[in-house]
């Protein structure tokens, strides 16, 4: 599967999520003003990207996998669900067990290096912005909080994959966490190099003048 197809699959849920979230902009702005807090346009745009990212990850990881076939009839060519891929082990709870499997596949010449690279790099890369935005958009960013949020999302997705008859692995969670941690480090670096931009990504407390 190419990166373009991954992006298309993510867009099925990320675009509607962005539209729904944007519909609450004025409601959120009114509440923030009442609390004496200001959210810049840069932060609002970043929040939309954050929501799209989370929704896209959910759409990608929790997409059911079916074997399909085309059938012609009164309704034209339609896709019928034929069977679910139940063969093989659907869960791996042994850390780094997937690495051992990949080594065996390479050893026996049955590995698809392209798919393996996209799967490993994709699981890592998609959680880098999750770690970054989780740290940058909210006050008191800590590595522990970033790990809890990102790890929780990764674990919930893997649990969902298991019940959707997809392969669930603790290694995917570890790779996701590694990506999120790198995102947190990227936030620390950007906060140090571009402090003004980093401040605009967080809510600002508006000082009310005394009457």
Short mmCIF file of C-alpha atoms in Angstrom, two decimals:
data_model
loop_
_atom_site.label_atom_id
_atom_site.label_comp_id
_atom_site.label_asym_id
_atom_site.label_seq_id
_atom_site.Cartn_x
_atom_site.Cartn_y
_atom_site.Cartn_z
CA UNK A 1 0.00 0.00 0.00
CA UNK A 2 1.36 3.42 -0.96
CA UNK A 3 1.53 6.49 1.26
CA UNK A 4 -1.07 8.18 -0.98
CA UNK A 5 -3.60 5.44 -0.21
CA UNK A 6 -2.93 5.83 3.51
CA UNK A 7 -3.64 9.56 3.22
CA UNK A 8 -6.88 8.88 1.33
CA UNK A 9 -8.03 6.41 3.97
CA UNK A 10 -7.27 8.90 6.75
CA UNK A 11 -9.20 11.65 4.94
CA UNK A 12 -12.49 9.70 5.14
CA UNK A 13 -12.72 10.56 8.83
CA UNK A 14 -10.25 13.44 9.27
CA UNK A 15 -12.07 15.82 6.91
CA UNK A 16 -15.52 15.35 8.53
CA UNK A 17 -13.88 15.66 11.97
CA UNK A 18 -12.30 18.98 10.96
CA UNK A 19 -15.61 20.31 9.65
CA UNK A 20 -17.50 19.31 12.81
CA UNK A 21 -14.80 20.76 15.07
CA UNK A 22 -14.75 24.02 13.10
CA UNK A 23 -18.51 24.39 13.56
CA UNK A 24 -17.91 24.89 17.27
CA UNK A 25 -15.37 27.68 16.73
CA UNK A 26 -17.61 30.59 17.77
CA UNK A 27 -19.05 28.62 20.68
CA UNK A 28 -15.55 27.84 21.94
CA UNK A 29 -14.41 31.43 21.33
CA UNK A 30 -17.34 32.77 23.39
CA UNK A 31 -16.49 30.46 26.28
CA UNK A 32 -12.81 31.36 26.12
CA UNK A 33 -13.64 35.07 26.24
CA UNK A 34 -15.86 34.44 29.26
CA UNK A 35 -12.91 32.73 30.94
CA UNK A 36 -10.58 35.59 30.07
CA UNK A 37 -8.54 33.48 27.69
CA UNK A 38 -7.51 34.19 24.10
CA UNK A 39 -6.73 31.56 21.48
CA UNK A 40 -4.80 32.82 18.44
CA UNK A 41 -5.68 31.90 14.86
CA UNK A 42 -2.46 29.91 14.68
CA UNK A 43 -3.56 27.86 17.68
CA UNK A 44 -7.04 27.35 16.24
CA UNK A 45 -5.57 26.17 12.95
CA UNK A 46 -3.21 23.86 14.82
CA UNK A 47 -6.14 22.45 16.81
CA UNK A 48 -7.93 21.61 13.55
CA UNK A 49 -4.80 19.82 12.31
CA UNK A 50 -4.57 18.00 15.66
CA UNK A 51 -8.19 16.84 15.43
CA UNK A 52 -7.72 15.76 11.81
CA UNK A 53 -4.61 13.82 12.79
CA UNK A 54 -6.32 11.95 15.63
CA UNK A 55 -9.36 11.17 13.49
CA UNK A 56 -7.13 10.07 10.61
CA UNK A 57 -5.18 7.69 12.83
CA UNK A 58 -8.43 6.17 14.11
CA UNK A 59 -9.73 5.79 10.54
CA UNK A 60 -6.50 4.17 9.40
CA UNK A 61 -5.99 1.79 12.31
CA UNK A 62 -9.64 0.80 12.81
CA UNK A 63 -10.50 0.20 9.16
CA UNK A 64 -12.07 -3.28 8.90
CA UNK A 65 -10.31 -5.67 6.55
CA UNK A 66 -12.45 -7.94 4.40
CA UNK A 67 -12.01 -10.16 1.41
CA UNK A 68 -14.29 -8.77 -1.29
CA UNK A 69 -15.56 -9.73 -4.70
CA UNK A 70 -17.56 -7.86 -7.32
CA UNK A 71 -21.02 -9.08 -8.24
CA UNK A 72 -23.27 -7.94 -11.09
CA UNK A 73 -27.04 -7.89 -10.77
CA UNK A 74 -30.01 -5.57 -10.63
CA UNK A 75 -27.95 -3.15 -8.56
CA UNK A 76 -24.99 -3.25 -10.95
CA UNK A 77 -21.52 -4.06 -9.73
CA UNK A 78 -21.52 -4.14 -5.94
CA UNK A 79 -19.00 -5.34 -3.39
CA UNK A 80 -20.05 -8.26 -1.21
CA UNK A 81 -18.36 -9.15 2.08
CA UNK A 82 -17.23 -12.73 1.63
CA UNK A 83 -14.98 -13.67 4.51
CA UNK A 84 -12.86 -12.17 7.25
CA UNK A 85 -9.13 -12.96 7.45
CA UNK A 86 -9.07 -15.16 10.54
CA UNK A 87 -6.06 -17.25 9.66
CA UNK A 88 -2.89 -16.86 11.69
CA UNK A 89 -2.12 -15.17 14.97
CA UNK A 90 -4.01 -11.91 15.42
CA UNK A 91 -2.22 -10.58 18.47
CA UNK A 92 1.37 -10.20 19.66
CA UNK A 93 1.92 -9.32 23.32
CA UNK A 94 5.66 -10.06 23.33
CA UNK A 95 7.75 -6.88 23.02
CA UNK A 96 9.96 -6.87 19.91
CA UNK A 97 8.30 -10.11 18.72
CA UNK A 98 7.56 -8.47 15.37
CA UNK A 99 11.26 -7.76 14.91
CA UNK A 100 11.98 -11.46 15.37
CA UNK A 101 9.29 -12.30 12.80
CA UNK A 102 10.71 -9.79 10.31
CA UNK A 103 14.16 -11.35 10.79
CA UNK A 104 12.72 -14.78 10.03
CA UNK A 105 10.91 -13.49 6.93
CA UNK A 106 14.11 -11.90 5.64
CA UNK A 107 16.04 -15.08 6.45
CA UNK A 108 13.65 -17.24 4.44
CA UNK A 109 13.25 -14.69 1.66
CA UNK A 110 9.51 -14.18 2.20
CA UNK A 111 9.68 -10.59 3.46
CA UNK A 112 8.15 -7.69 1.58
CA UNK A 113 10.67 -5.02 2.57
CA UNK A 114 8.61 -2.20 1.03
CA UNK A 115 5.51 -3.01 3.11
CA UNK A 116 7.60 -3.58 6.24
CA UNK A 117 9.36 -0.21 5.84
CA UNK A 118 6.10 1.67 5.27
CA UNK A 119 4.43 -0.06 8.23
CA UNK A 120 7.28 0.61 10.67
CA UNK A 121 8.07 4.12 9.47
CA UNK A 122 4.36 4.96 9.17
CA UNK A 123 3.62 3.90 12.76
CA UNK A 124 6.53 6.06 13.89
CA UNK A 125 5.97 9.12 11.69
CA UNK A 126 2.23 9.49 12.24
CA UNK A 127 2.69 9.81 16.02
CA UNK A 128 5.46 12.44 15.85
CA UNK A 129 2.93 15.27 15.28
CA UNK A 130 0.66 13.71 17.94
CA UNK A 131 3.44 14.10 20.48
CA UNK A 132 4.28 17.58 19.24
CA UNK A 133 0.76 19.03 19.27
CA UNK A 134 -0.15 17.33 22.55
CA UNK A 135 2.79 19.20 24.10
CA UNK A 136 2.57 22.48 22.17
CA UNK A 137 -1.16 23.21 22.37
CA UNK A 138 -1.61 22.88 26.12
CA UNK A 139 0.07 24.32 29.20
CA UNK A 140 2.51 22.47 31.44
CA UNK A 141 3.66 20.02 28.80
CA UNK A 142 5.49 17.03 30.23
CA UNK A 143 6.92 13.90 28.71
CA UNK A 144 4.73 11.78 31.00
CA UNK A 145 1.50 13.46 29.87
CA UNK A 146 2.50 13.22 26.22
CA UNK A 147 3.30 9.52 26.66
CA UNK A 148 0.00 8.85 28.46
CA UNK A 149 -2.11 10.58 25.79
CA UNK A 150 -0.24 9.08 22.84
CA UNK A 151 0.13 5.66 24.45
CA UNK A 152 -3.54 5.60 25.37
CA UNK A 153 -4.51 6.37 21.78
CA UNK A 154 -2.15 3.69 20.45
CA UNK A 155 -3.40 1.04 22.90
CA UNK A 156 -7.08 1.77 22.17
CA UNK A 157 -6.38 1.48 18.43
CA UNK A 158 -4.59 -1.86 18.85
CA UNK A 159 -7.46 -3.21 21.01
CA UNK A 160 -9.89 -2.10 18.32
CA UNK A 161 -7.79 -3.79 15.64
CA UNK A 162 -7.95 -7.08 17.54
CA UNK A 163 -11.76 -7.03 17.65
CA UNK A 164 -11.87 -6.03 13.99
CA UNK A 165 -9.88 -9.19 13.14
CA UNK A 166 -6.75 -7.20 12.32
CA UNK A 167 -3.25 -7.92 13.59
CA UNK A 168 -2.63 -6.21 16.94
CA UNK A 169 0.89 -5.93 18.30
CA UNK A 170 2.54 -4.38 21.35
CA UNK A 171 5.41 -3.44 19.01
CA UNK A 172 3.11 -1.03 17.17
CA UNK A 173 2.37 0.67 20.50
CA UNK A 174 6.10 0.94 21.27
CA UNK A 175 6.83 2.41 17.83
CA UNK A 176 3.93 4.85 18.25
CA UNK A 177 5.28 5.88 21.66
CA UNK A 178 8.76 6.40 20.23
CA UNK A 179 7.29 8.69 17.58
CA UNK A 180 5.35 10.64 20.23
CA UNK A 181 8.47 11.04 22.38
CA UNK A 182 10.35 12.40 19.36
CA UNK A 183 7.44 14.79 18.84
CA UNK A 184 7.83 15.98 22.44
CA UNK A 185 11.56 16.56 21.90
CA UNK A 186 10.72 18.44 18.71
CA UNK A 187 8.38 20.64 20.76
CA UNK A 188 11.15 21.38 23.29
CA UNK A 189 13.50 22.28 20.44
CA UNK A 190 10.99 24.56 18.71
CA UNK A 191 10.06 26.16 22.04
CA UNK A 192 13.72 27.04 22.54
CA UNK A 193 14.40 28.26 18.98
CA UNK A 194 11.04 29.93 18.26
CA UNK A 195 9.62 30.95 21.66
CA UNK A 196 7.20 33.54 20.21
CA UNK A 197 5.58 31.00 17.90
CA UNK A 198 5.42 28.48 20.73
CA UNK A 199 3.56 31.04 22.87
CA UNK A 200 0.99 31.61 20.13
CA UNK A 201 0.21 27.89 20.09
CA UNK A 202 -1.04 28.12 23.67
CA UNK A 203 -3.97 30.05 25.11
CA UNK A 204 -3.11 33.50 26.41
CA UNK A 205 -4.65 34.90 29.57
CA UNK A 206 -6.22 38.27 28.83
CA UNK A 207 -5.74 40.88 31.53
CA UNK A 208 -8.99 42.68 32.24
CA UNK A 209 -8.74 46.36 33.02
CA UNK A 210 -10.18 47.43 36.34
CA UNK A 211 -13.25 49.60 36.02
#
